[in-house]
Amino acid sequence: MPAHAAEFTEFARVHTPALLRSAYLLTGDQHLAEDLVQVALSRTHRSWQRIDGNASAYTRRIMYHLQVSWWRKKRVREQFSDEPTRRAATEETDVALRLTVRDALLSLSPKQRAVVVLRFFEDRSVAEAAAILGCSPGTVKTQTSRALGHLRSALPELTELVEGGR
């Protein structure tokens, strides 16, 4: 196996779990997240020898651009069940909260969701998020503000939970 193939294989092995978590937050669906990561990794592999720098950032940028492209092409919204799957009684509250957060994230625009994932899930700076999304820092700030306002109005119980835990 050539050295670059071994390097890419190791990169994919190490980074796939984190990429899947980010992709799930972007798509809201495990299967779509797996598809997104697979396509992003295949494109990263094709460019592997030309990547100069952080391959993880390169792959994430591909993921974000692919997801926005898929959103533009697909205008059909999936309908999720209002009823969480049956779980142990102690897990029901966590499951309901996860579903509520997921539904709120899915109600954001594609750019707003990407900004929220980058800024708060991946803890990226405004400048890093702007570079990944290919937009200005001002756009990132505006989209972040709008997204947080929407999430605060959609999830008042989460706001109370966060403020109560301080």
mmCIF file of C-alpha atoms in Angstrom:
data_model
loop_
_atom_site.group_PDB
_atom_site.id
_atom_site.type_symbol
_atom_site.label_atom_id
_atom_site.label_comp_id
_atom_site.label_asym_id
_atom_site.label_seq_id
_atom_site.Cartn_x
_atom_site.Cartn_y
_atom_site.Cartn_z
ATOM 1 C CA MET A 1 0.000 0.000 0.000
ATOM 2 C CA PRO A 2 1.490 3.390 -0.990
ATOM 3 C CA ALA A 3 2.375 5.771 1.822
ATOM 4 C CA HIS A 4 -0.342 8.297 0.925
ATOM 5 C CA ALA A 5 -2.991 5.553 0.940
ATOM 6 C CA ALA A 6 -1.894 4.448 4.402
ATOM 7 C CA GLU A 7 -1.957 8.059 5.616
ATOM 8 C CA PHE A 8 -5.477 8.564 4.306
ATOM 9 C CA THR A 9 -6.675 5.270 5.810
ATOM 10 C CA GLU A 10 -5.338 6.310 9.204
ATOM 11 C CA PHE A 11 -6.888 9.778 8.841
ATOM 12 C CA ALA A 12 -10.290 8.263 8.017
ATOM 13 C CA ARG A 13 -10.079 5.789 10.899
ATOM 14 C CA VAL A 14 -9.223 8.481 13.449
ATOM 15 C CA HIS A 15 -11.539 11.276 12.256
ATOM 16 C CA THR A 16 -14.679 9.436 11.099
ATOM 17 C CA PRO A 17 -16.426 9.370 14.529
ATOM 18 C CA ALA A 18 -16.085 13.152 14.942
ATOM 19 C CA LEU A 19 -17.124 13.740 11.336
ATOM 20 C CA LEU A 20 -20.209 11.576 11.869
ATOM 21 C CA ARG A 21 -21.228 13.575 14.952
ATOM 22 C CA SER A 22 -20.982 16.839 13.021
ATOM 23 C CA ALA A 23 -22.783 15.373 10.022
ATOM 24 C CA TYR A 24 -25.620 14.142 12.233
ATOM 25 C CA LEU A 25 -26.090 17.620 13.640
ATOM 26 C CA LEU A 26 -26.179 19.019 10.124
ATOM 27 C CA THR A 27 -28.601 16.446 8.695
ATOM 28 C CA GLY A 28 -30.663 15.335 11.687
ATOM 29 C CA ASP A 29 -30.587 11.772 10.379
ATOM 30 C CA GLN A 30 -28.024 9.032 11.029
ATOM 31 C CA HIS A 31 -28.234 7.548 7.529
ATOM 32 C CA LEU A 32 -27.925 10.907 5.792
ATOM 33 C CA ALA A 33 -24.997 11.726 8.092
ATOM 34 C CA GLU A 34 -23.234 8.520 7.082
ATOM 35 C CA ASP A 35 -23.819 9.330 3.410
ATOM 36 C CA LEU A 36 -22.500 12.853 3.889
ATOM 37 C CA VAL A 37 -19.313 11.631 5.591
ATOM 38 C CA GLN A 38 -18.764 8.924 2.979
ATOM 39 C CA VAL A 39 -19.023 11.381 0.084
ATOM 40 C CA ALA A 40 -16.822 13.937 1.888
ATOM 41 C CA LEU A 41 -14.167 11.304 2.621
ATOM 42 C CA SER A 42 -14.201 10.091 -0.983
ATOM 43 C CA ARG A 43 -13.636 13.655 -2.209
ATOM 44 C CA THR A 44 -10.897 14.142 0.383
ATOM 45 C CA HIS A 45 -9.254 10.917 -0.814
ATOM 46 C CA ARG A 46 -9.261 12.144 -4.420
ATOM 47 C CA SER A 47 -7.462 15.324 -3.311
ATOM 48 C CA TRP A 48 -5.296 13.735 -0.625
ATOM 49 C CA GLN A 49 -1.932 14.421 -2.270
ATOM 50 C CA ARG A 50 -2.841 18.068 -2.914
ATOM 51 C CA ILE A 51 -4.121 18.841 0.599
ATOM 52 C CA ASP A 52 -1.678 21.208 2.179
ATOM 53 C CA GLY A 53 -2.538 21.619 5.841
ATOM 54 C CA ASN A 54 -5.368 20.426 8.017
ATOM 55 C CA ALA A 55 -7.119 17.511 6.305
ATOM 56 C CA SER A 56 -9.854 17.466 8.940
ATOM 57 C CA ALA A 57 -10.801 21.078 8.213
ATOM 58 C CA TYR A 58 -10.685 20.336 4.482
ATOM 59 C CA THR A 59 -13.070 17.387 4.919
ATOM 60 C CA ARG A 60 -15.441 19.364 7.144
ATOM 61 C CA ARG A 61 -15.567 22.165 4.618
ATOM 62 C CA ILE A 62 -16.525 19.618 1.956
ATOM 63 C CA MET A 63 -19.248 18.308 4.286
ATOM 64 C CA TYR A 64 -20.736 21.748 4.924
ATOM 65 C CA HIS A 65 -20.721 22.672 1.256
ATOM 66 C CA LEU A 66 -22.214 19.313 0.262
ATOM 67 C CA GLN A 67 -24.961 19.631 2.835
ATOM 68 C CA VAL A 68 -25.906 23.132 1.705
ATOM 69 C CA SER A 69 -25.887 21.870 -1.891
ATOM 70 C CA TRP A 70 -28.143 18.939 -0.936
ATOM 71 C CA TRP A 71 -30.514 21.313 0.890
ATOM 72 C CA ARG A 72 -30.789 23.449 -2.212
ATOM 73 C CA LYS A 73 -31.534 20.446 -4.409
ATOM 74 C CA LYS A 74 -33.961 18.752 -2.027
ATOM 75 C CA ARG A 75 -36.880 20.867 -0.987
ATOM 76 C CA VAL A 76 -38.810 17.899 0.402
ATOM 77 C CA ARG A 77 -38.828 17.993 4.193
ATOM 78 C CA GLU A 78 -38.840 14.747 6.103
ATOM 79 C CA GLN A 79 -41.516 14.261 8.708
ATOM 80 C CA PHE A 80 -40.369 12.897 12.044
ATOM 81 C CA SER A 81 -42.635 11.107 14.442
ATOM 82 C CA ASP A 82 -43.849 13.114 17.412
ATOM 83 C CA GLU A 83 -43.560 10.070 19.612
ATOM 84 C CA PRO A 84 -40.131 9.073 20.913
ATOM 85 C CA THR A 85 -39.240 5.417 20.827
ATOM 86 C CA ARG A 86 -39.929 3.488 24.022
ATOM 87 C CA ARG A 87 -37.066 3.738 26.482
ATOM 88 C CA ALA A 88 -36.543 3.189 30.183
ATOM 89 C CA ALA A 89 -38.453 5.705 32.312
ATOM 90 C CA THR A 90 -35.233 7.461 33.369
ATOM 91 C CA GLU A 91 -34.248 8.055 29.743
ATOM 92 C CA GLU A 92 -37.608 9.399 28.523
ATOM 93 C CA THR A 93 -36.861 12.986 29.543
ATOM 94 C CA ASP A 94 -33.453 12.910 27.823
ATOM 95 C CA VAL A 95 -34.960 11.430 24.674
ATOM 96 C CA ALA A 96 -37.757 14.006 24.602
ATOM 97 C CA LEU A 97 -35.243 16.816 25.087
ATOM 98 C CA ARG A 98 -33.011 15.444 22.297
ATOM 99 C CA LEU A 99 -35.973 15.211 19.944
ATOM 100 C CA THR A 100 -37.045 18.745 20.820
ATOM 101 C CA VAL A 101 -33.532 20.078 20.202
ATOM 102 C CA ARG A 102 -33.250 18.109 16.964
ATOM 103 C CA ASP A 103 -36.592 19.441 15.716
ATOM 104 C CA ALA A 104 -35.552 22.990 16.629
ATOM 105 C CA LEU A 105 -32.239 22.565 14.761
ATOM 106 C CA LEU A 106 -34.074 21.177 11.741
ATOM 107 C CA SER A 107 -36.306 24.256 11.711
ATOM 108 C CA LEU A 108 -33.278 26.520 11.170
ATOM 109 C CA SER A 109 -32.196 27.549 7.696
ATOM 110 C CA PRO A 110 -29.253 25.586 6.248
ATOM 111 C CA LYS A 111 -26.769 28.400 6.880
ATOM 112 C CA GLN A 112 -28.065 28.996 10.400
ATOM 113 C CA ARG A 113 -27.742 25.315 11.261
ATOM 114 C CA ALA A 114 -24.222 25.146 9.826
ATOM 115 C CA VAL A 115 -23.223 28.222 11.848
ATOM 116 C CA VAL A 116 -24.685 26.773 15.067
ATOM 117 C CA VAL A 117 -22.864 23.472 14.533
ATOM 118 C CA LEU A 118 -19.573 25.198 13.778
ATOM 119 C CA ARG A 119 -19.744 27.835 16.526
ATOM 120 C CA PHE A 120 -21.245 25.852 19.402
ATOM 121 C CA PHE A 121 -20.764 22.155 18.695
ATOM 122 C CA GLU A 122 -17.273 22.390 17.222
ATOM 123 C CA ASP A 123 -16.364 25.523 19.224
ATOM 124 C CA ARG A 124 -15.067 27.398 16.170
ATOM 125 C CA SER A 125 -14.376 31.124 16.156
ATOM 126 C CA VAL A 126 -16.332 33.506 13.947
ATOM 127 C CA ALA A 127 -13.334 33.761 11.607
ATOM 128 C CA GLU A 128 -12.946 29.964 11.377
ATOM 129 C CA ALA A 129 -16.648 29.470 10.686
ATOM 130 C CA ALA A 130 -16.550 32.176 8.010
ATOM 131 C CA ALA A 131 -13.548 30.548 6.346
ATOM 132 C CA ILE A 132 -15.173 27.095 6.363
ATOM 133 C CA LEU A 133 -18.481 28.391 4.997
ATOM 134 C CA GLY A 134 -16.860 30.746 2.511
ATOM 135 C CA CYS A 135 -18.661 33.842 3.758
ATOM 136 C CA SER A 136 -17.824 37.003 5.704
ATOM 137 C CA PRO A 137 -17.510 37.112 9.513
ATOM 138 C CA GLY A 138 -20.439 39.534 9.514
ATOM 139 C CA THR A 139 -22.624 36.919 7.844
ATOM 140 C CA VAL A 140 -21.611 34.380 10.485
ATOM 141 C CA LYS A 141 -22.512 36.841 13.259
ATOM 142 C CA THR A 142 -25.861 37.675 11.673
ATOM 143 C CA GLN A 143 -26.771 34.033 11.070
ATOM 144 C CA THR A 144 -25.693 33.125 14.621
ATOM 145 C CA SER A 145 -27.828 35.875 16.120
ATOM 146 C CA ARG A 146 -30.882 34.882 14.081
ATOM 147 C CA ALA A 147 -30.400 31.180 14.836
ATOM 148 C CA LEU A 148 -30.038 31.748 18.577
ATOM 149 C CA GLY A 149 -33.092 33.993 18.612
ATOM 150 C CA HIS A 150 -35.093 31.314 16.824
ATOM 151 C CA LEU A 151 -33.823 28.573 19.164
ATOM 152 C CA ARG A 152 -34.593 30.661 22.254
ATOM 153 C CA SER A 153 -38.177 31.180 21.119
ATOM 154 C CA ALA A 154 -38.570 27.556 19.992
ATOM 155 C CA LEU A 155 -36.981 26.082 23.146
ATOM 156 C CA PRO A 156 -37.905 28.221 26.170
ATOM 157 C CA GLU A 157 -37.581 25.148 28.413
ATOM 158 C CA LEU A 158 -33.962 24.721 27.317
ATOM 159 C CA THR A 159 -33.194 28.366 28.103
ATOM 160 C CA GLU A 160 -34.631 27.881 31.603
ATOM 161 C CA LEU A 161 -32.633 24.671 32.038
ATOM 162 C CA VAL A 162 -29.351 26.343 31.011
ATOM 163 C CA GLU A 163 -29.936 29.449 33.126
ATOM 164 C CA GLY A 164 -31.059 27.357 36.097
ATOM 165 C CA GLY A 165 -27.847 25.296 35.919
ATOM 166 C CA ARG A 166 -25.541 28.322 36.202
#
